[in-house]
Short mmCIF file of N, CA and C in Angstrom, two decimals:
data_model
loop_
_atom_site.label_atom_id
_atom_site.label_comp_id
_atom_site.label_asym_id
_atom_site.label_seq_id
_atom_site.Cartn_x
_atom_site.Cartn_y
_atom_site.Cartn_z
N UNK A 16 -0.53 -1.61 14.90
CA UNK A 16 -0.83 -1.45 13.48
C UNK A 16 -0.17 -0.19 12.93
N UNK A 17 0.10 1.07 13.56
CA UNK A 17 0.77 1.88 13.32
C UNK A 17 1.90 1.70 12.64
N UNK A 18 3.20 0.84 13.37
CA UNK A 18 4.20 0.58 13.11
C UNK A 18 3.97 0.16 11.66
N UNK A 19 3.25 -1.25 11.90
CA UNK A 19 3.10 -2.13 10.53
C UNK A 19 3.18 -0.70 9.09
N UNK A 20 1.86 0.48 9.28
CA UNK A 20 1.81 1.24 8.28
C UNK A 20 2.79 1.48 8.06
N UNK A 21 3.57 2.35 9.26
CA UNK A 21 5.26 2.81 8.72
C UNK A 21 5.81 1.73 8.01
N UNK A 22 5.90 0.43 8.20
CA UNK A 22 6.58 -0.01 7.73
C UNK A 22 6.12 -0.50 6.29
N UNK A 23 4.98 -0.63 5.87
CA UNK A 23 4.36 -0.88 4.68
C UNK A 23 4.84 0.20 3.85
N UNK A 24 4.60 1.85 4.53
CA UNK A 24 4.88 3.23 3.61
C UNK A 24 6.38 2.84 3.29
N UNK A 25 7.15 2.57 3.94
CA UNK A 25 8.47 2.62 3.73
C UNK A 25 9.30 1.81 2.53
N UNK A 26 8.18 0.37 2.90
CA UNK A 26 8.46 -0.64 1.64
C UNK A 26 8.19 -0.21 0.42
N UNK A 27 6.74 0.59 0.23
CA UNK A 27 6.64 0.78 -1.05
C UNK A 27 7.37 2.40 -1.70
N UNK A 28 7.50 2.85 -0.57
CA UNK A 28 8.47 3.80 -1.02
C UNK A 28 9.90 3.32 -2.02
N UNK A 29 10.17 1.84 -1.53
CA UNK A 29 11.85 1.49 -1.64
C UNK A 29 11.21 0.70 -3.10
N UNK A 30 10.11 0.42 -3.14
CA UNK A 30 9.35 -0.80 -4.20
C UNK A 30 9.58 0.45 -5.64
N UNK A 31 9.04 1.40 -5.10
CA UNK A 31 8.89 2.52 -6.19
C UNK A 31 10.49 3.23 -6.52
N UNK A 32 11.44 3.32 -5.58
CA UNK A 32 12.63 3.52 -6.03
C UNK A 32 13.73 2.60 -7.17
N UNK A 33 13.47 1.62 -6.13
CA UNK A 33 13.78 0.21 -6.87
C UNK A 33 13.48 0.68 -8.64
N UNK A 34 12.26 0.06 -8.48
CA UNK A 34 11.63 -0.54 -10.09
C UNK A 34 11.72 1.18 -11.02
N UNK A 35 12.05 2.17 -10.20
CA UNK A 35 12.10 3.00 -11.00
C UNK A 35 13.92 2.83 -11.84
N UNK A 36 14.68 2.65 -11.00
CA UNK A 36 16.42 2.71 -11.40
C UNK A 36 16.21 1.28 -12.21
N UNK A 37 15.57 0.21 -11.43
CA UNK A 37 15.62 -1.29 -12.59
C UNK A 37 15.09 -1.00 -13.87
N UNK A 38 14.14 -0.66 -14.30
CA UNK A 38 13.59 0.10 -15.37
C UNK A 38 13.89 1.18 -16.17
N UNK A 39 15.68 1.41 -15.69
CA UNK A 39 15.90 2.25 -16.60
C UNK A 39 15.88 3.95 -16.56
N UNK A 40 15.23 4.56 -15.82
CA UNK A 40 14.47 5.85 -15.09
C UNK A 40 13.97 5.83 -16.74
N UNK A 41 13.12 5.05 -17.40
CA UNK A 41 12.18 5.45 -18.41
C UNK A 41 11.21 6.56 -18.08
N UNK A 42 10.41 6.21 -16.84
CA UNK A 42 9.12 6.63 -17.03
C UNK A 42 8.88 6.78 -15.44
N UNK A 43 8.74 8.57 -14.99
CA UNK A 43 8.14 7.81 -13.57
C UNK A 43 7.26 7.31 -13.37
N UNK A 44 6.03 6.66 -13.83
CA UNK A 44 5.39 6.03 -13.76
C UNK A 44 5.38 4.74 -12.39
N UNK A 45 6.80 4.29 -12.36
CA UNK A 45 7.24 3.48 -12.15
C UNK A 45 7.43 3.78 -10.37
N UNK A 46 7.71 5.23 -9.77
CA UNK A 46 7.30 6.01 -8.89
C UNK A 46 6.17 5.46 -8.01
N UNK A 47 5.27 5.42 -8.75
CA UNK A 47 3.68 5.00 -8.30
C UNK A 47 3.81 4.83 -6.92
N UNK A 48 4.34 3.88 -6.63
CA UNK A 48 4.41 2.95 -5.43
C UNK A 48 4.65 4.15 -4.41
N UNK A 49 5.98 4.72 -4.57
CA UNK A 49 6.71 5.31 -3.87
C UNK A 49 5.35 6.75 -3.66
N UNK A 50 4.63 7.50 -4.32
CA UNK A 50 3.77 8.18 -4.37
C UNK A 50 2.63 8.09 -3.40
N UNK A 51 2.51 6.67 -3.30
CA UNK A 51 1.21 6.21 -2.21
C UNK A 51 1.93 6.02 -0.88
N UNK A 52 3.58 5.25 -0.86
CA UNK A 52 3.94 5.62 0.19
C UNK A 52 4.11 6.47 1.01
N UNK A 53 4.53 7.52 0.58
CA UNK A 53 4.75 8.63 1.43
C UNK A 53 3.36 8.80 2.71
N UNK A 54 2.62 9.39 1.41
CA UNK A 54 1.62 9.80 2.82
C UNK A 54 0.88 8.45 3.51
N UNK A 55 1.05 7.60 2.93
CA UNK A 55 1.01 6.09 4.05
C UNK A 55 1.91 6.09 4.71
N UNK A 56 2.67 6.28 4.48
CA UNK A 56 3.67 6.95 6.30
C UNK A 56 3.64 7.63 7.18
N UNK A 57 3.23 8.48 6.64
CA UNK A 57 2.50 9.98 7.16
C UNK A 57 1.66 9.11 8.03
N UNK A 58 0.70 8.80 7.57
CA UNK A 58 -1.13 8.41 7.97
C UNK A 58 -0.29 7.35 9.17
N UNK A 59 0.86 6.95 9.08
CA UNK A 59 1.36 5.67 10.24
C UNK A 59 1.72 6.62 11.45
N UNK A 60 2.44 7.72 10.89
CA UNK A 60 3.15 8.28 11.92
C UNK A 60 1.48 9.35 13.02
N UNK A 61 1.10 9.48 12.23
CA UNK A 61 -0.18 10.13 12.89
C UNK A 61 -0.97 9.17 13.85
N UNK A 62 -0.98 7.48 13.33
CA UNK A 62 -1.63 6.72 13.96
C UNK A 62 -0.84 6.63 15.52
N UNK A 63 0.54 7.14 15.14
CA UNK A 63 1.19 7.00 16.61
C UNK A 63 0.82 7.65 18.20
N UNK A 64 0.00 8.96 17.26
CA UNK A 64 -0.28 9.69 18.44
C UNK A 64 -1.68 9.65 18.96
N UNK A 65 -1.37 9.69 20.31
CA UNK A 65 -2.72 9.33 20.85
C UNK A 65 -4.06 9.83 20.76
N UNK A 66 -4.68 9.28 20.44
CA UNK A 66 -5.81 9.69 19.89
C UNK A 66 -6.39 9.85 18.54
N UNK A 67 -5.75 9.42 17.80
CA UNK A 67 -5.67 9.73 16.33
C UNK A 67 -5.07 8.56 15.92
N UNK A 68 -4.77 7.34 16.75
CA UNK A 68 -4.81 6.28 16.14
C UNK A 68 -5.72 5.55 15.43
N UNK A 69 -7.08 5.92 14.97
CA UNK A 69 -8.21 5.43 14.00
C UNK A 69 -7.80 6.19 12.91
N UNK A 70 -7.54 7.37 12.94
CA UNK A 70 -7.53 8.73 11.61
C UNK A 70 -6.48 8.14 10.77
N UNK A 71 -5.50 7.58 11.56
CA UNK A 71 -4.14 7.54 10.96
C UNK A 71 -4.11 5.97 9.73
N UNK A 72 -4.98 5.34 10.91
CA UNK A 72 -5.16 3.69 10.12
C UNK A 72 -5.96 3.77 9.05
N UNK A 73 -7.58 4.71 9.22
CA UNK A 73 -8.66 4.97 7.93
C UNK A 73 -7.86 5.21 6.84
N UNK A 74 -6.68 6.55 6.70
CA UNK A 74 -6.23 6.92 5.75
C UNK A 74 -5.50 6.19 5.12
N UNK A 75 -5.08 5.15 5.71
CA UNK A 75 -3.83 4.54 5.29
C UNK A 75 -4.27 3.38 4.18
N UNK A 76 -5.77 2.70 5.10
CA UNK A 76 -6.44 1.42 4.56
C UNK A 76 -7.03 2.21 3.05
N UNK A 77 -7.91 3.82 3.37
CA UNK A 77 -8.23 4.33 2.04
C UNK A 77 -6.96 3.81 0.87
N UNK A 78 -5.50 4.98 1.37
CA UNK A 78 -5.11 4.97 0.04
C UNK A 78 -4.15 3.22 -0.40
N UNK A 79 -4.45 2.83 0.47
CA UNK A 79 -3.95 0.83 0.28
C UNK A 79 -5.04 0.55 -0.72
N UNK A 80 -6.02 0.99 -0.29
CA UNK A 80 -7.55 0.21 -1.39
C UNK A 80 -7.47 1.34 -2.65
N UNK A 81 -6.81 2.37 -2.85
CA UNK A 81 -6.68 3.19 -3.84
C UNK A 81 -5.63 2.30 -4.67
N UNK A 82 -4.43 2.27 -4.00
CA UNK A 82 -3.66 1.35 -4.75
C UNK A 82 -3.84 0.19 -5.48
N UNK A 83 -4.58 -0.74 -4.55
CA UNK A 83 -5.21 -2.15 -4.75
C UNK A 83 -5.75 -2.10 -5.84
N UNK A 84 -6.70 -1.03 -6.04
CA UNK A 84 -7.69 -0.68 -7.47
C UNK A 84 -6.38 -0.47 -8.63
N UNK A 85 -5.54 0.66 -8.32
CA UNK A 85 -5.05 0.73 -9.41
C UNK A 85 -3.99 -0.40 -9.77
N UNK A 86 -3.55 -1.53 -9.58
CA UNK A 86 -2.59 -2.43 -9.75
C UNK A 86 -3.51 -3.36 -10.11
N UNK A 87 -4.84 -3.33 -10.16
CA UNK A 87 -5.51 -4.64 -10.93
C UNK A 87 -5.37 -4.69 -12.07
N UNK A 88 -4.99 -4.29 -12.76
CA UNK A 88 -4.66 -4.16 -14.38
C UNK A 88 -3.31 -5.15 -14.14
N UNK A 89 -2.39 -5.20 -13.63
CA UNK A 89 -1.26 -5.98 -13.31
C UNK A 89 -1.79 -7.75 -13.29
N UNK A 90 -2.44 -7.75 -12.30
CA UNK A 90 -3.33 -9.06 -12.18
C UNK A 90 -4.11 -9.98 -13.84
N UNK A 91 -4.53 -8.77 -13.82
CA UNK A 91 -5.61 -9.09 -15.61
C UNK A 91 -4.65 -9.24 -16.54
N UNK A 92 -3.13 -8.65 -16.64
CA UNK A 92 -2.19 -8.31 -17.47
C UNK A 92 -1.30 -10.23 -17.34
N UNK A 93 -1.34 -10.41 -16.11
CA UNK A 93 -0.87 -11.49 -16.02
C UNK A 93 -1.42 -13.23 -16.39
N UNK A 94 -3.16 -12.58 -15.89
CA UNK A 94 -3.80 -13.67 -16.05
C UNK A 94 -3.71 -13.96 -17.90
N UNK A 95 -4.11 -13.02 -18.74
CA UNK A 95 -4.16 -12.87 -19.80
C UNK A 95 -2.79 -13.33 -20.70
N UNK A 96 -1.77 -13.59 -19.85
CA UNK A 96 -0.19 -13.99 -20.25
C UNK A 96 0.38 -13.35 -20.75
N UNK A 97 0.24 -11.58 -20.30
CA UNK A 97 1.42 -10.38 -20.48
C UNK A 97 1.92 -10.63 -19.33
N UNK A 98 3.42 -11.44 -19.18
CA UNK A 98 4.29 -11.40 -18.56
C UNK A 98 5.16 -9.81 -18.83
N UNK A 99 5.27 -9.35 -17.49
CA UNK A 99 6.03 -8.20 -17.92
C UNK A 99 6.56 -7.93 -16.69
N UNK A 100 7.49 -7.00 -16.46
CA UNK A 100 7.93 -6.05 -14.96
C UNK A 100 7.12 -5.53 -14.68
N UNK A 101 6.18 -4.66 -15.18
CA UNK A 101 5.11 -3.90 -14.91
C UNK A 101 4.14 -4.83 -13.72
N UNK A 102 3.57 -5.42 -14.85
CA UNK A 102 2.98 -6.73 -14.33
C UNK A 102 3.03 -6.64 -12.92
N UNK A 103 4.42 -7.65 -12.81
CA UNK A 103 4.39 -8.34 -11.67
C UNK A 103 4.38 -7.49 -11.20
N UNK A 104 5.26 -6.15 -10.90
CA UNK A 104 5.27 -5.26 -9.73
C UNK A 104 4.16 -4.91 -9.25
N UNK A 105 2.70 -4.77 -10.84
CA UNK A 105 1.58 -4.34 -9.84
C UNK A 105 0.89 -5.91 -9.09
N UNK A 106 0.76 -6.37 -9.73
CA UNK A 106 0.35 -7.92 -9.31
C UNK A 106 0.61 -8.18 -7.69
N UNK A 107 1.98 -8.04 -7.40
CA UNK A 107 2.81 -8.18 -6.06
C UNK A 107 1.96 -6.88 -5.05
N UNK A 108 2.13 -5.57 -5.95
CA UNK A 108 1.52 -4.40 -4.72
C UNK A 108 -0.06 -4.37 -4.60
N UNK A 109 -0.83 -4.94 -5.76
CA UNK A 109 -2.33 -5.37 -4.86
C UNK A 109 -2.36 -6.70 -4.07
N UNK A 110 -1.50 -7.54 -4.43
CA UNK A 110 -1.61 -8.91 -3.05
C UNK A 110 -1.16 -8.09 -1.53
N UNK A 111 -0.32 -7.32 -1.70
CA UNK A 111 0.22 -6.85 -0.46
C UNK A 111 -0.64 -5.67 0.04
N UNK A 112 -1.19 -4.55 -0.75
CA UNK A 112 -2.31 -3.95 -0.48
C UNK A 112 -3.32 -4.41 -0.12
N UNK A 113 -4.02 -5.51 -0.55
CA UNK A 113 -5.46 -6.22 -0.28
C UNK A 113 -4.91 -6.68 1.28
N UNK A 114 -3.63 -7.32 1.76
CA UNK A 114 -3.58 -7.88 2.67
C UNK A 114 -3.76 -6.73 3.71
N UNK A 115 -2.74 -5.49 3.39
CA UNK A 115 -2.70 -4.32 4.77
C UNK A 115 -4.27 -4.28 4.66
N UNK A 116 -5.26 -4.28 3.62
CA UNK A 116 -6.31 -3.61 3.73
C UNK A 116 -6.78 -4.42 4.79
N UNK A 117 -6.76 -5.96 4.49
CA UNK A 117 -7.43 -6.71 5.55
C UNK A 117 -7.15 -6.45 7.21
N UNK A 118 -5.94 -6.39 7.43
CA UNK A 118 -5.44 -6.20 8.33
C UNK A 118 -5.90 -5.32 9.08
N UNK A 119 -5.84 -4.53 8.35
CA UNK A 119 -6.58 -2.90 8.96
C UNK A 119 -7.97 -3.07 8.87
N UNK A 120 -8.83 -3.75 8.59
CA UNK A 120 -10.31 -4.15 8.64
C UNK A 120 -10.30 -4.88 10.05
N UNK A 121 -9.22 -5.80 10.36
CA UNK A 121 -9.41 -6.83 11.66
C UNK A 121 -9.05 -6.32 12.71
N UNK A 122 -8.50 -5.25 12.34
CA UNK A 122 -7.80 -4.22 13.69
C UNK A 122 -8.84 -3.11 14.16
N UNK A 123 -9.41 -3.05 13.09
CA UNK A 123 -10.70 -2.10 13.37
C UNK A 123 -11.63 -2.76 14.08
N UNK A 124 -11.55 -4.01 13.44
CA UNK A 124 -13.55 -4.79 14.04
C UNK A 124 -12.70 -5.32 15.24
N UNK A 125 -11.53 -5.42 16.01
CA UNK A 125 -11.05 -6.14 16.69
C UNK A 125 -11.44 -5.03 17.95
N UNK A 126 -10.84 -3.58 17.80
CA UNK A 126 -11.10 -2.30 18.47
C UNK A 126 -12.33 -2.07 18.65
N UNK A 127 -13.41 -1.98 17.81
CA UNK A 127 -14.91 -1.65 17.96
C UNK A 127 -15.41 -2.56 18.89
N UNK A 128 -14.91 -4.03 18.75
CA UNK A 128 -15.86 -4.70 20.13
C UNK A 128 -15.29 -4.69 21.49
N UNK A 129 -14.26 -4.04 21.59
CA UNK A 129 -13.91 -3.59 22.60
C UNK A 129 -14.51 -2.60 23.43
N UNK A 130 -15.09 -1.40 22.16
CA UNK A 130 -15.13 -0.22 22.95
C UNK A 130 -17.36 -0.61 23.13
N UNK A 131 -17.87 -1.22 22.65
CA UNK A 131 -19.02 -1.93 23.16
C UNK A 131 -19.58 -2.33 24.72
#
């Protein structure tokens, strides 16, 4: 699951570069993504080391469900039929947030009945 984080931090790092140059460099706003990545990389690369593979995954699932929250407006924006870039980009990063979150919920309850 470690890896996976790195590799989630990394995507939305490139998600937030991306949509920032497609957009024009209007607004960093557009950043966002790339903002939560970082230290979701961080929190991956920490999960690497031994012992601190729970610390590294908690932080990561926190700021995934931080994200998740803030991209629901994307979702509501869409359901409501504001098609926009905005939109989708957040729309796309809470489906993919809700999923790491899960992930990292099944990896946890998967670990706990182990250590039972």
């Amino acid at each position: 699951m470690a890896r996976l984080t790195i590799v989630f931090g990394a995507a939305l790092v490139l998600t937030g570069v991306i949509a920032y140059f497609a957009t024009g460099r209007e607004s960093v706003t557009a950043l966002i993504p790339a903002f939560f990545g970082v230290p979701i990389g961080i929190a991956g690369l920490v999960a690497l080391r031994p012992g601190w593979g729970s610390y590294g995954l908690y932080a990561a699932m926190a700021l995934a469900a931080l994200l998740a929250l803030g991209t629901l407006r994307g979702i509501f924006g869409l359901l409501g039929g504001e098609v926009s870039t905005a939109n989708a980009i957040n729309s796309a990063l809470f489906v993919v947030s809700v999923v790491f979150v899960a992930l990292g919920v099944a990896e946890v309850r998967r670990g706990s009945r182990g250590t039972r």
